[in-house]
Every structure is written in C-alpha cells, then in structure tokens.
Amino acid sequence: MTPAQIEIYPDRPALVARSLELVQECIKTAVAERGKCAIALAGGSTPKPLYEGLAKLDLPWANLHIFWGDERYVPVDHPDSNAGMAKAVWLDLVPIPPTQIHIMPTHFEQPEDAASAYETLLKDVLGYQPTFDIVLLGMGDDGHTLSLFPHTEAVTVSDRLVTVGNKDGEPRITLTAPVVNQSRCVLFLVSGSNKQPALKAVFSADADDLAFPSRTIRPEGELWWLLDAAAGAAVKTLPNVREI
C-alpha cells in the first residue's frame, strides 16, 4: 500500500479539473502499457461534472471498459440510477463499444444473484483476480464509500468481489473493499463542509473501520484524495497534504 496523496482545492470546479487531469493520465498510461483501461465509476453529484468533461475529450474510447463501484437496485432509466446518470452525460455521447460498458444488473429477483452475476462478469473480463486501472469513489458524511455503509455486513466481506449493501433497508449492489484494494489507482472526490467529521476519522490513527468504511480502502496502487476547501479544512494540517 502506498501512502495517500491528499490535495485540497479552493472549490469544486478546481477539484473536478484536477480529477479530469488525473483520469486522462491514467487512461493513457493503461492503454499504452496494457492495451486497455478498466474504470469503475462512482455515482452521486460530485463526479457528474467529471463525466461531462470526459465526454468532451478525444480519448482511446475503443480501449475502455466501464464498470460501476455500486448501484441502487433500480432500473437504468430510474432517476436514482448511477449507470443512468453516467450514460446520459458521458457514455452515450462517445464511441465506447456497448459490449464494453458493464452495467450492474438490477433485474434479478434476488439482489444476491445480481451480485454473483456481476462478480462472474468481472472475472470473465478482467481475470480471476480483477485489477481496475481506475476506481472513482465518493464519501458520504457518515464515512461510507461505495455501498459499504457503517456497521453493515458488506463492510466486512472479504471472500467476494461483489456483495449486497444495505441502506435503510434498501439493497444495493457494491464492489467489496478487497477488489478495490487490488486497483492501480483509486481516486476519492470529496466536497462540502459536512464531510469534515468523517474525514477526520478516516485519517485518524485509532478510528474504527466498521464505523467509517472509507478507511477500508487501502489500495496496492495509488490512492488520491481530492478535496475542496470546505471538506479539506478537516485534514489540512496533516503532514502529507498539498493545498493548492
């Protein structure tokens, strides 16, 4: 595991601009070195302008494989769908082969069957020990990431690549921490002053992983935390922070 690289930007647009720069670099490096780039996308409002920015670029679209980190158990055309958002603002606007856009299934009667099907797909496309080139993550004000919510069973799953998360009784499909931790680059995008208490806990020496699941993300490759000033106030005194 490499130490986290923490960067604080004055506002969300500056944070998004930096994330766009990093994602471009990772895509080009992966394609040059391995002939393809596997990306796991995040949902939520913070990465949306990143996806809108990517849609305007000239990238090696034919070499990209798109996955998702987690998904609500709703159809793609539902307004809460992470896949639906990414398709609308990015993926439907660029020539990525449709067979390389791997949406999490939500049509199974049992969410557990959907999780199992997505795990099989990951292994089929990326190999038995799947390695993402880029994983994009957010963090909730409760410290959750993906659909790994505090004090839920999904946080502790270590023998699966994909499992069922739970948010207030509603199932979600989610990657597990172990598969994310095999990634070459993990990029957190976090904005807002409401994230400060959770950020303090994530970077505390003695906080509980089960209480703050973002702490379980400790990849073998690069780990970036891009924060806006409102969120970053919580950690700007740490020794490894770069404030822009």
Tab-separated table of N, CA, C and O in Angstrom, residues 35-142:
chain	number	residue	atom	x	y	z
A	35	GLY	N	-2.937	-2.004	-23.222
A	35	GLY	CA	-3.858	-2.073	-24.348
A	35	GLY	C	-5.305	-1.824	-24.007
A	35	GLY	O	-6.159	-1.783	-24.901
A	36	LYS	N	-5.621	-1.653	-22.721
A	36	LYS	CA	-6.992	-1.330	-22.323
A	36	LYS	C	-6.971	-0.658	-20.966
A	36	LYS	O	-5.958	-0.695	-20.247
A	37	CYS	N	-8.085	-0.045	-20.625
A	37	CYS	CA	-8.220	0.616	-19.331
A	37	CYS	C	-9.571	0.248	-18.729
A	37	CYS	O	-10.612	0.457	-19.356
A	38	ALA	N	-9.536	-0.303	-17.532
A	38	ALA	CA	-10.760	-0.689	-16.817
A	38	ALA	C	-11.040	0.333	-15.727
A	38	ALA	O	-10.210	0.555	-14.839
A	39	ILE	N	-12.215	0.962	-15.803
A	39	ILE	CA	-12.593	2.027	-14.869
A	39	ILE	C	-13.870	1.630	-14.135
A	39	ILE	O	-14.833	1.191	-14.763
A	40	ALA	N	-13.878	1.809	-12.826
A	40	ALA	CA	-15.101	1.635	-12.037
A	40	ALA	C	-15.594	3.015	-11.631
A	40	ALA	O	-14.849	3.800	-11.024
A	41	LEU	N	-16.834	3.324	-11.980
A	41	LEU	CA	-17.387	4.657	-11.778
A	41	LEU	C	-18.118	4.796	-10.450
A	41	LEU	O	-18.656	3.825	-9.909
A	42	ALA	N	-18.153	6.030	-9.975
A	42	ALA	CA	-18.924	6.382	-8.789
A	42	ALA	C	-20.224	7.050	-9.197
A	42	ALA	O	-20.353	7.570	-10.307
A	43	GLY	N	-21.181	7.055	-8.304
A	43	GLY	CA	-22.403	7.816	-8.505
A	43	GLY	C	-22.331	9.123	-7.730
A	43	GLY	O	-21.266	9.541	-7.275
A	44	GLY	N	-23.462	9.769	-7.585
A	44	GLY	CA	-23.519	10.994	-6.802
A	44	GLY	C	-23.285	12.236	-7.644
A	44	GLY	O	-22.975	12.164	-8.836
A	45	SER	N	-23.393	13.400	-6.989
A	45	SER	CA	-23.329	14.669	-7.717
A	45	SER	C	-21.907	15.126	-8.007
A	45	SER	O	-21.665	15.800	-9.011
A	46	THR	N	-20.940	14.770	-7.150
A	46	THR	CA	-19.590	15.299	-7.326
A	46	THR	C	-18.926	14.834	-8.621
A	46	THR	O	-18.301	15.648	-9.312
A	47	PRO	N	-19.018	13.544	-9.011
A	47	PRO	CA	-18.343	13.134	-10.248
A	47	PRO	C	-19.080	13.492	-11.534
A	47	PRO	O	-18.505	13.356	-12.619
A	48	LYS	N	-20.308	13.961	-11.431
A	48	LYS	CA	-21.067	14.254	-12.656
A	48	LYS	C	-20.344	15.238	-13.573
A	48	LYS	O	-20.222	14.986	-14.787
A	49	PRO	N	-19.825	16.377	-13.063
A	49	PRO	CA	-19.096	17.270	-13.967
A	49	PRO	C	-17.811	16.664	-14.508
A	49	PRO	O	-17.353	17.045	-15.598
A	50	LEU	N	-17.214	15.721	-13.788
A	50	LEU	CA	-16.062	14.991	-14.327
A	50	LEU	C	-16.473	14.200	-15.563
A	50	LEU	O	-15.790	14.244	-16.599
A	51	TYR	N	-17.591	13.505	-15.475
A	51	TYR	CA	-18.068	12.724	-16.627
A	51	TYR	C	-18.413	13.642	-17.799
A	51	TYR	O	-18.118	13.320	-18.954
A	52	GLU	N	-19.009	14.780	-17.486
A	52	GLU	CA	-19.325	15.741	-18.548
A	52	GLU	C	-18.050	16.238	-19.224
A	52	GLU	O	-18.012	16.430	-20.453
A	53	GLY	N	-16.989	16.416	-18.446
A	53	GLY	CA	-15.717	16.830	-19.011
A	53	GLY	C	-15.081	15.754	-19.862
A	53	GLY	O	-14.524	16.028	-20.935
A	54	LEU	N	-15.150	14.514	-19.410
A	54	LEU	CA	-14.588	13.404	-20.174
A	54	LEU	C	-15.270	13.265	-21.536
A	54	LEU	O	-14.635	12.909	-22.531
A	55	ALA	N	-16.569	13.537	-21.570
A	55	ALA	CA	-17.330	13.392	-22.820
A	55	ALA	C	-16.817	14.326	-23.909
A	55	ALA	O	-17.032	14.073	-25.102
A	56	LYS	N	-16.123	15.388	-23.528
A	56	LYS	CA	-15.654	16.384	-24.496
A	56	LYS	C	-14.243	16.105	-24.996
A	56	LYS	O	-13.736	16.834	-25.856
A	57	LEU	N	-13.604	15.065	-24.472
A	57	LEU	CA	-12.209	14.800	-24.805
A	57	LEU	C	-12.078	13.786	-25.931
A	57	LEU	O	-13.011	13.032	-26.227
A	58	ASP	N	-10.897	13.761	-26.514
A	58	ASP	CA	-10.550	12.758	-27.525
A	58	ASP	C	-9.691	11.701	-26.841
A	58	ASP	O	-8.488	11.879	-26.665
A	59	LEU	N	-10.306	10.617	-26.425
A	59	LEU	CA	-9.623	9.551	-25.699
A	59	LEU	C	-9.737	8.237	-26.473
A	59	LEU	O	-10.583	8.122	-27.370
A	60	PRO	N	-8.924	7.244	-26.147
A	60	PRO	CA	-8.986	5.955	-26.850
A	60	PRO	C	-10.212	5.148	-26.418
A	60	PRO	O	-10.117	4.131	-25.721
A	61	TRP	N	-11.368	5.614	-26.845
A	61	TRP	CA	-12.636	5.052	-26.375
A	61	TRP	C	-12.747	3.554	-26.625
A	61	TRP	O	-13.313	2.829	-25.794
A	62	ALA	N	-12.227	3.076	-27.730
A	62	ALA	CA	-12.354	1.656	-28.067
A	62	ALA	C	-11.596	0.759	-27.094
A	62	ALA	O	-11.820	-0.458	-27.064
A	63	ASN	N	-10.715	1.352	-26.281
A	63	ASN	CA	-9.891	0.573	-25.361
A	63	ASN	C	-10.384	0.646	-23.916
A	63	ASN	O	-9.739	0.124	-23.016
A	64	LEU	N	-11.523	1.297	-23.717
A	64	LEU	CA	-12.041	1.450	-22.354
A	64	LEU	C	-13.065	0.367	-22.023
A	64	LEU	O	-13.892	-0.002	-22.857
A	65	HIS	N	-12.982	-0.118	-20.790
A	65	HIS	CA	-14.021	-0.984	-20.217
A	65	HIS	C	-14.574	-0.258	-18.994
A	65	HIS	O	-13.826	0.093	-18.077
A	66	ILE	N	-15.867	-0.029	-18.993
A	66	ILE	CA	-16.513	0.749	-17.942
A	66	ILE	C	-17.304	-0.173	-17.014
A	66	ILE	O	-18.124	-0.984	-17.465
A	67	PHE	N	-17.045	-0.024	-15.732
A	67	PHE	CA	-17.771	-0.763	-14.689
A	67	PHE	C	-18.310	0.256	-13.682
A	67	PHE	O	-18.075	1.459	-13.810
A	68	TRP	N	-19.010	-0.246	-12.687
A	68	TRP	CA	-19.508	0.625	-11.614
A	68	TRP	C	-19.079	0.079	-10.264
A	68	TRP	O	-18.960	-1.137	-10.083
A	69	GLY	N	-18.850	1.006	-9.334
A	69	GLY	CA	-18.489	0.608	-7.986
A	69	GLY	C	-19.685	0.126	-7.179
A	69	GLY	O	-19.569	-0.788	-6.370
A	70	ASP	N	-20.831	0.757	-7.422
A	70	ASP	CA	-22.043	0.320	-6.737
A	70	ASP	C	-23.250	0.847	-7.497
A	70	ASP	O	-23.137	1.708	-8.370
A	71	GLU	N	-24.402	0.306	-7.143
A	71	GLU	CA	-25.635	0.689	-7.831
A	71	GLU	C	-26.833	0.446	-6.938
A	71	GLU	O	-26.916	-0.571	-6.229
A	72	ARG	N	-27.741	1.400	-6.947
A	72	ARG	CA	-29.039	1.171	-6.302
A	72	ARG	C	-29.794	0.105	-7.079
A	72	ARG	O	-29.600	-0.043	-8.283
A	73	TYR	N	-30.673	-0.613	-6.399
A	73	TYR	CA	-31.366	-1.718	-7.077
A	73	TYR	C	-32.593	-1.186	-7.810
A	73	TYR	O	-33.753	-1.461	-7.456
A	74	VAL	N	-32.302	-0.394	-8.853
A	74	VAL	CA	-33.352	0.232	-9.665
A	74	VAL	C	-32.978	0.075	-11.134
A	74	VAL	O	-31.807	-0.145	-11.464
A	75	PRO	N	-33.937	0.183	-12.061
A	75	PRO	CA	-33.610	0.096	-13.487
A	75	PRO	C	-32.726	1.257	-13.935
A	75	PRO	O	-32.667	2.307	-13.290
A	76	VAL	N	-32.039	1.067	-15.065
A	76	VAL	CA	-31.126	2.084	-15.585
A	76	VAL	C	-31.848	3.400	-15.876
A	76	VAL	O	-31.269	4.480	-15.752
A	77	ASP	N	-33.131	3.310	-16.266
A	77	ASP	CA	-33.858	4.540	-16.590
A	77	ASP	C	-34.471	5.219	-15.362
A	77	ASP	O	-35.151	6.244	-15.479
A	78	HIS	N	-34.197	4.700	-14.170
A	78	HIS	CA	-34.681	5.318	-12.943
A	78	HIS	C	-33.805	6.531	-12.618
A	78	HIS	O	-32.585	6.499	-12.816
A	79	PRO	N	-34.387	7.634	-12.128
A	79	PRO	CA	-33.580	8.826	-11.839
A	79	PRO	C	-32.487	8.620	-10.797
A	79	PRO	O	-31.539	9.409	-10.743
A	80	ASP	N	-32.590	7.566	-9.977
A	80	ASP	CA	-31.576	7.301	-8.957
A	80	ASP	C	-30.450	6.386	-9.450
A	80	ASP	O	-29.529	6.073	-8.683
A	81	SER	N	-30.508	5.951	-10.703
A	81	SER	CA	-29.522	5.007	-11.218
A	81	SER	C	-28.173	5.680	-11.462
A	81	SER	O	-28.083	6.665	-12.194
A	82	ASN	N	-27.107	5.142	-10.876
A	82	ASN	CA	-25.758	5.644	-11.148
A	82	ASN	C	-25.389	5.441	-12.612
A	82	ASN	O	-24.791	6.315	-13.243
A	83	ALA	N	-25.742	4.276	-13.153
A	83	ALA	CA	-25.438	3.989	-14.553
A	83	ALA	C	-26.193	4.928	-15.480
A	83	ALA	O	-25.642	5.415	-16.473
A	84	GLY	N	-27.435	5.196	-15.162
A	84	GLY	CA	-28.241	6.078	-15.986
A	84	GLY	C	-27.653	7.478	-16.070
A	84	GLY	O	-27.627	8.103	-17.140
A	85	MET	N	-27.164	7.983	-14.934
A	85	MET	CA	-26.548	9.309	-14.924
A	85	MET	C	-25.303	9.336	-15.795
A	85	MET	O	-25.124	10.230	-16.627
A	86	ALA	N	-24.420	8.346	-15.621
A	86	ALA	CA	-23.178	8.325	-16.395
A	86	ALA	C	-23.448	8.167	-17.889
A	86	ALA	O	-22.760	8.763	-18.723
A	87	LYS	N	-24.442	7.374	-18.228
A	87	LYS	CA	-24.790	7.209	-19.642
A	87	LYS	C	-25.281	8.518	-20.244
A	87	LYS	O	-24.883	8.913	-21.344
A	88	ALA	N	-26.126	9.225	-19.511
A	88	ALA	CA	-26.743	10.432	-20.044
A	88	ALA	C	-25.733	11.547	-20.299
A	88	ALA	O	-25.823	12.265	-21.299
A	89	VAL	N	-24.757	11.695	-19.393
A	89	VAL	CA	-23.843	12.840	-19.504
A	89	VAL	C	-22.504	12.495	-20.144
A	89	VAL	O	-21.724	13.401	-20.473
A	90	TRP	N	-22.248	11.188	-20.361
A	90	TRP	CA	-20.932	10.795	-20.892
A	90	TRP	C	-21.009	9.617	-21.854
A	90	TRP	O	-20.729	9.744	-23.046
A	91	LEU	N	-21.387	8.462	-21.367
A	91	LEU	CA	-21.171	7.219	-22.112
A	91	LEU	C	-21.979	7.138	-23.401
A	91	LEU	O	-21.519	6.543	-24.382
A	92	ASP	N	-23.173	7.715	-23.408
A	92	ASP	CA	-23.985	7.705	-24.633
A	92	ASP	C	-23.496	8.716	-25.665
A	92	ASP	O	-23.996	8.734	-26.798
A	93	LEU	N	-22.507	9.527	-25.290
A	93	LEU	CA	-22.044	10.601	-26.171
A	93	LEU	C	-20.702	10.297	-26.827
A	93	LEU	O	-20.217	11.107	-27.629
A	94	VAL	N	-20.103	9.154	-26.487
A	94	VAL	CA	-18.775	8.811	-27.015
A	94	VAL	C	-18.815	7.382	-27.567
A	94	VAL	O	-19.675	6.580	-27.182
A	95	PRO	N	-17.873	7.037	-28.466
A	95	PRO	CA	-17.942	5.732	-29.145
A	95	PRO	C	-17.282	4.572	-28.395
A	95	PRO	O	-16.483	3.822	-28.958
A	96	ILE	N	-17.612	4.426	-27.118
A	96	ILE	CA	-17.185	3.213	-26.413
A	96	ILE	C	-18.059	2.062	-26.894
A	96	ILE	O	-19.288	2.185	-26.901
A	97	PRO	N	-17.476	0.935	-27.309
A	97	PRO	CA	-18.312	-0.195	-27.736
A	97	PRO	C	-19.303	-0.584	-26.637
A	97	PRO	O	-18.911	-0.732	-25.472
A	98	PRO	N	-20.567	-0.743	-26.975
A	98	PRO	CA	-21.570	-1.077	-25.957
A	98	PRO	C	-21.233	-2.335	-25.157
A	98	PRO	O	-21.582	-2.414	-23.977
A	99	THR	N	-20.548	-3.288	-25.786
A	99	THR	CA	-20.180	-4.516	-25.074
A	99	THR	C	-19.109	-4.276	-24.029
A	99	THR	O	-18.791	-5.184	-23.253
A	100	GLN	N	-18.539	-3.068	-23.986
A	100	GLN	CA	-17.509	-2.732	-23.013
A	100	GLN	C	-18.026	-1.791	-21.918
A	100	GLN	O	-17.267	-1.276	-21.121
A	101	ILE	N	-19.338	-1.614	-21.902
A	101	ILE	CA	-19.987	-0.855	-20.828
A	101	ILE	C	-20.751	-1.860	-19.972
A	101	ILE	O	-21.778	-2.387	-20.377
A	102	HIS	N	-20.209	-2.136	-18.811
A	102	HIS	CA	-20.672	-3.265	-17.990
A	102	HIS	C	-21.513	-2.760	-16.818
A	102	HIS	O	-21.018	-2.529	-15.713
A	103	ILE	N	-22.801	-2.600	-17.075
A	103	ILE	CA	-23.724	-2.069	-16.072
A	103	ILE	C	-24.088	-3.154	-15.052
A	103	ILE	O	-24.309	-4.317	-15.414
A	104	MET	N	-24.142	-2.776	-13.795
A	104	MET	CA	-24.535	-3.734	-12.757
A	104	MET	C	-25.988	-4.161	-12.976
A	104	MET	O	-26.860	-3.308	-13.141
A	105	PRO	N	-26.259	-5.456	-12.980
A	105	PRO	CA	-27.635	-5.913	-13.213
A	105	PRO	C	-28.526	-5.637	-12.008
A	105	PRO	O	-28.106	-5.791	-10.863
A	106	THR	N	-29.733	-5.231	-12.288
A	106	THR	CA	-30.698	-4.994	-11.202
A	106	THR	C	-32.053	-5.632	-11.512
A	106	THR	O	-33.067	-5.241	-10.939
A	107	HIS	N	-32.040	-6.615	-12.421
A	107	HIS	CA	-33.303	-7.230	-12.836
A	107	HIS	C	-33.562	-8.574	-12.158
A	107	HIS	O	-34.637	-9.144	-12.320
A	108	PHE	N	-32.589	-9.086	-11.398
A	108	PHE	CA	-32.797	-10.361	-10.710
A	108	PHE	C	-33.782	-10.178	-9.559
A	108	PHE	O	-33.811	-9.113	-8.920
A	109	GLU	N	-34.537	-11.221	-9.295
A	109	GLU	CA	-35.476	-11.144	-8.175
A	109	GLU	C	-34.735	-10.964	-6.864
A	109	GLU	O	-35.170	-10.215	-5.983
A	110	GLN	N	-33.582	-11.640	-6.732
A	110	GLN	CA	-32.785	-11.543	-5.519
A	110	GLN	C	-31.503	-10.746	-5.793
A	110	GLN	O	-30.739	-11.090	-6.696
A	111	PRO	N	-31.255	-9.689	-5.038
A	111	PRO	CA	-30.033	-8.915	-5.247
A	111	PRO	C	-28.754	-9.765	-5.137
A	111	PRO	O	-27.761	-9.478	-5.800
A	112	GLU	N	-28.789	-10.792	-4.318
A	112	GLU	CA	-27.619	-11.659	-4.174
A	112	GLU	C	-27.252	-12.317	-5.499
A	112	GLU	O	-26.064	-12.515	-5.795
A	113	ASP	N	-28.262	-12.643	-6.297
A	113	ASP	CA	-27.991	-13.231	-7.614
A	113	ASP	C	-27.371	-12.205	-8.551
A	113	ASP	O	-26.514	-12.535	-9.384
A	114	ALA	N	-27.788	-10.960	-8.429
A	114	ALA	CA	-27.196	-9.892	-9.233
A	114	ALA	C	-25.730	-9.693	-8.868
A	114	ALA	O	-24.877	-9.522	-9.746
A	115	ALA	N	-25.427	-9.706	-7.572
A	115	ALA	CA	-24.043	-9.553	-7.126
A	115	ALA	C	-23.177	-10.694	-7.654
A	115	ALA	O	-22.050	-10.475	-8.123
A	116	SER	N	-23.701	-11.896	-7.597
A	116	SER	CA	-22.962	-13.056	-8.097
A	116	SER	C	-22.717	-12.958	-9.597
A	116	SER	O	-21.621	-13.266	-10.091
A	117	ALA	N	-23.727	-12.492	-10.333
A	117	ALA	CA	-23.591	-12.354	-11.785
A	117	ALA	C	-22.535	-11.308	-12.137
A	117	ALA	O	-21.746	-11.493	-13.076
A	118	TYR	N	-22.489	-10.215	-11.385
A	118	TYR	CA	-21.506	-9.168	-11.682
A	118	TYR	C	-20.095	-9.634	-11.322
A	118	TYR	O	-19.128	-9.296	-12.015
A	119	GLU	N	-19.979	-10.413	-10.271
A	119	GLU	CA	-18.668	-10.972	-9.924
A	119	GLU	C	-18.162	-11.882	-11.035
A	119	GLU	O	-16.988	-11.821	-11.418
A	120	THR	N	-19.043	-12.704	-11.579
A	120	THR	CA	-18.662	-13.575	-12.693
A	120	THR	C	-18.231	-12.758	-13.900
A	120	THR	O	-17.230	-13.067	-14.570
A	121	LEU	N	-18.950	-11.686	-14.178
A	121	LEU	CA	-18.600	-10.814	-15.301
A	121	LEU	C	-17.213	-10.192	-15.090
A	121	LEU	O	-16.398	-10.133	-16.022
A	122	LEU	N	-16.938	-9.713	-13.882
A	122	LEU	CA	-15.625	-9.137	-13.596
A	122	LEU	C	-14.514	-10.128	-13.902
A	122	LEU	O	-13.502	-9.785	-14.528
A	123	LYS	N	-14.695	-11.361	-13.469
A	123	LYS	CA	-13.670	-12.381	-13.707
A	123	LYS	C	-13.542	-12.711	-15.183
A	123	LYS	O	-12.432	-12.930	-15.684
A	124	ASP	N	-14.664	-12.729	-15.893
A	124	ASP	CA	-14.627	-13.035	-17.322
A	124	ASP	C	-13.875	-11.957	-18.105
A	124	ASP	O	-13.128	-12.257	-19.043
A	125	VAL	N	-14.073	-10.702	-17.719
A	125	VAL	CA	-13.486	-9.592	-18.477
A	125	VAL	C	-12.072	-9.266	-18.012
A	125	VAL	O	-11.186	-8.987	-18.827
A	126	LEU	N	-11.837	-9.311	-16.697
A	126	LEU	CA	-10.574	-8.834	-16.135
A	126	LEU	C	-9.701	-9.928	-15.541
A	126	LEU	O	-8.594	-9.637	-15.065
A	127	GLY	N	-10.173	-11.156	-15.543
A	127	GLY	CA	-9.385	-12.242	-14.985
A	127	GLY	C	-9.825	-12.621	-13.587
A	127	GLY	O	-10.596	-11.908	-12.933
A	128	TYR	N	-9.310	-13.743	-13.114
A	128	TYR	CA	-9.777	-14.297	-11.839
A	128	TYR	C	-9.461	-13.370	-10.667
A	128	TYR	O	-10.180	-13.344	-9.671
A	129	GLN	N	-8.364	-12.615	-10.764
A	129	GLN	CA	-8.051	-11.603	-9.758
A	129	GLN	C	-8.165	-10.232	-10.435
A	129	GLN	O	-7.168	-9.647	-10.851
A	130	PRO	N	-9.372	-9.702	-10.570
A	130	PRO	CA	-9.574	-8.480	-11.359
A	130	PRO	C	-8.806	-7.288	-10.794
A	130	PRO	O	-8.754	-7.084	-9.574
A	131	THR	N	-8.209	-6.536	-11.702
A	131	THR	CA	-7.488	-5.326	-11.306
A	131	THR	C	-8.015	-4.154	-12.127
A	131	THR	O	-7.871	-4.139	-13.355
A	132	PHE	N	-8.636	-3.208	-11.456
A	132	PHE	CA	-9.073	-1.985	-12.127
A	132	PHE	C	-7.885	-1.048	-12.290
A	132	PHE	O	-7.028	-0.948	-11.415
A	133	ASP	N	-7.869	-0.333	-13.402
A	133	ASP	CA	-6.865	0.708	-13.576
A	133	ASP	C	-7.238	1.961	-12.795
A	133	ASP	O	-6.368	2.643	-12.254
A	134	ILE	N	-8.526	2.266	-12.747
A	134	ILE	CA	-9.016	3.440	-12.035
A	134	ILE	C	-10.308	3.070	-11.302
A	134	ILE	O	-11.198	2.467	-11.905
A	135	VAL	N	-10.401	3.429	-10.035
A	135	VAL	CA	-11.662	3.346	-9.299
A	135	VAL	C	-11.975	4.738	-8.768
A	135	VAL	O	-11.170	5.337	-8.044
A	136	LEU	N	-13.118	5.261	-9.164
A	136	LEU	CA	-13.575	6.570	-8.691
A	136	LEU	C	-14.515	6.376	-7.505
A	136	LEU	O	-15.441	5.563	-7.574
A	137	LEU	N	-14.271	7.098	-6.435
A	137	LEU	CA	-15.064	6.947	-5.221
A	137	LEU	C	-15.485	8.305	-4.675
A	137	LEU	O	-14.801	9.315	-4.869
A	138	GLY	N	-16.599	8.299	-3.978
A	138	GLY	CA	-17.007	9.423	-3.162
A	138	GLY	C	-17.038	8.974	-1.714
A	138	GLY	O	-16.763	7.815	-1.398
A	139	MET	N	-17.383	9.879	-0.835
A	139	MET	CA	-17.532	9.540	0.576
A	139	MET	C	-18.719	10.296	1.148
A	139	MET	O	-18.848	11.510	0.954
A	140	GLY	N	-19.594	9.580	1.839
A	140	GLY	CA	-20.731	10.213	2.487
A	140	GLY	C	-20.333	10.866	3.792
A	140	GLY	O	-19.250	10.617	4.332
A	141	ASP	N	-21.227	11.701	4.328
A	141	ASP	CA	-20.891	12.370	5.591
A	141	ASP	C	-20.878	11.408	6.770
A	141	ASP	O	-20.445	11.774	7.872
A	142	ASP	N	-21.319	10.164	6.538
A	142	ASP	CA	-21.207	9.126	7.564
A	142	ASP	C	-19.949	8.286	7.399
A	142	ASP	O	-19.725	7.321	8.138
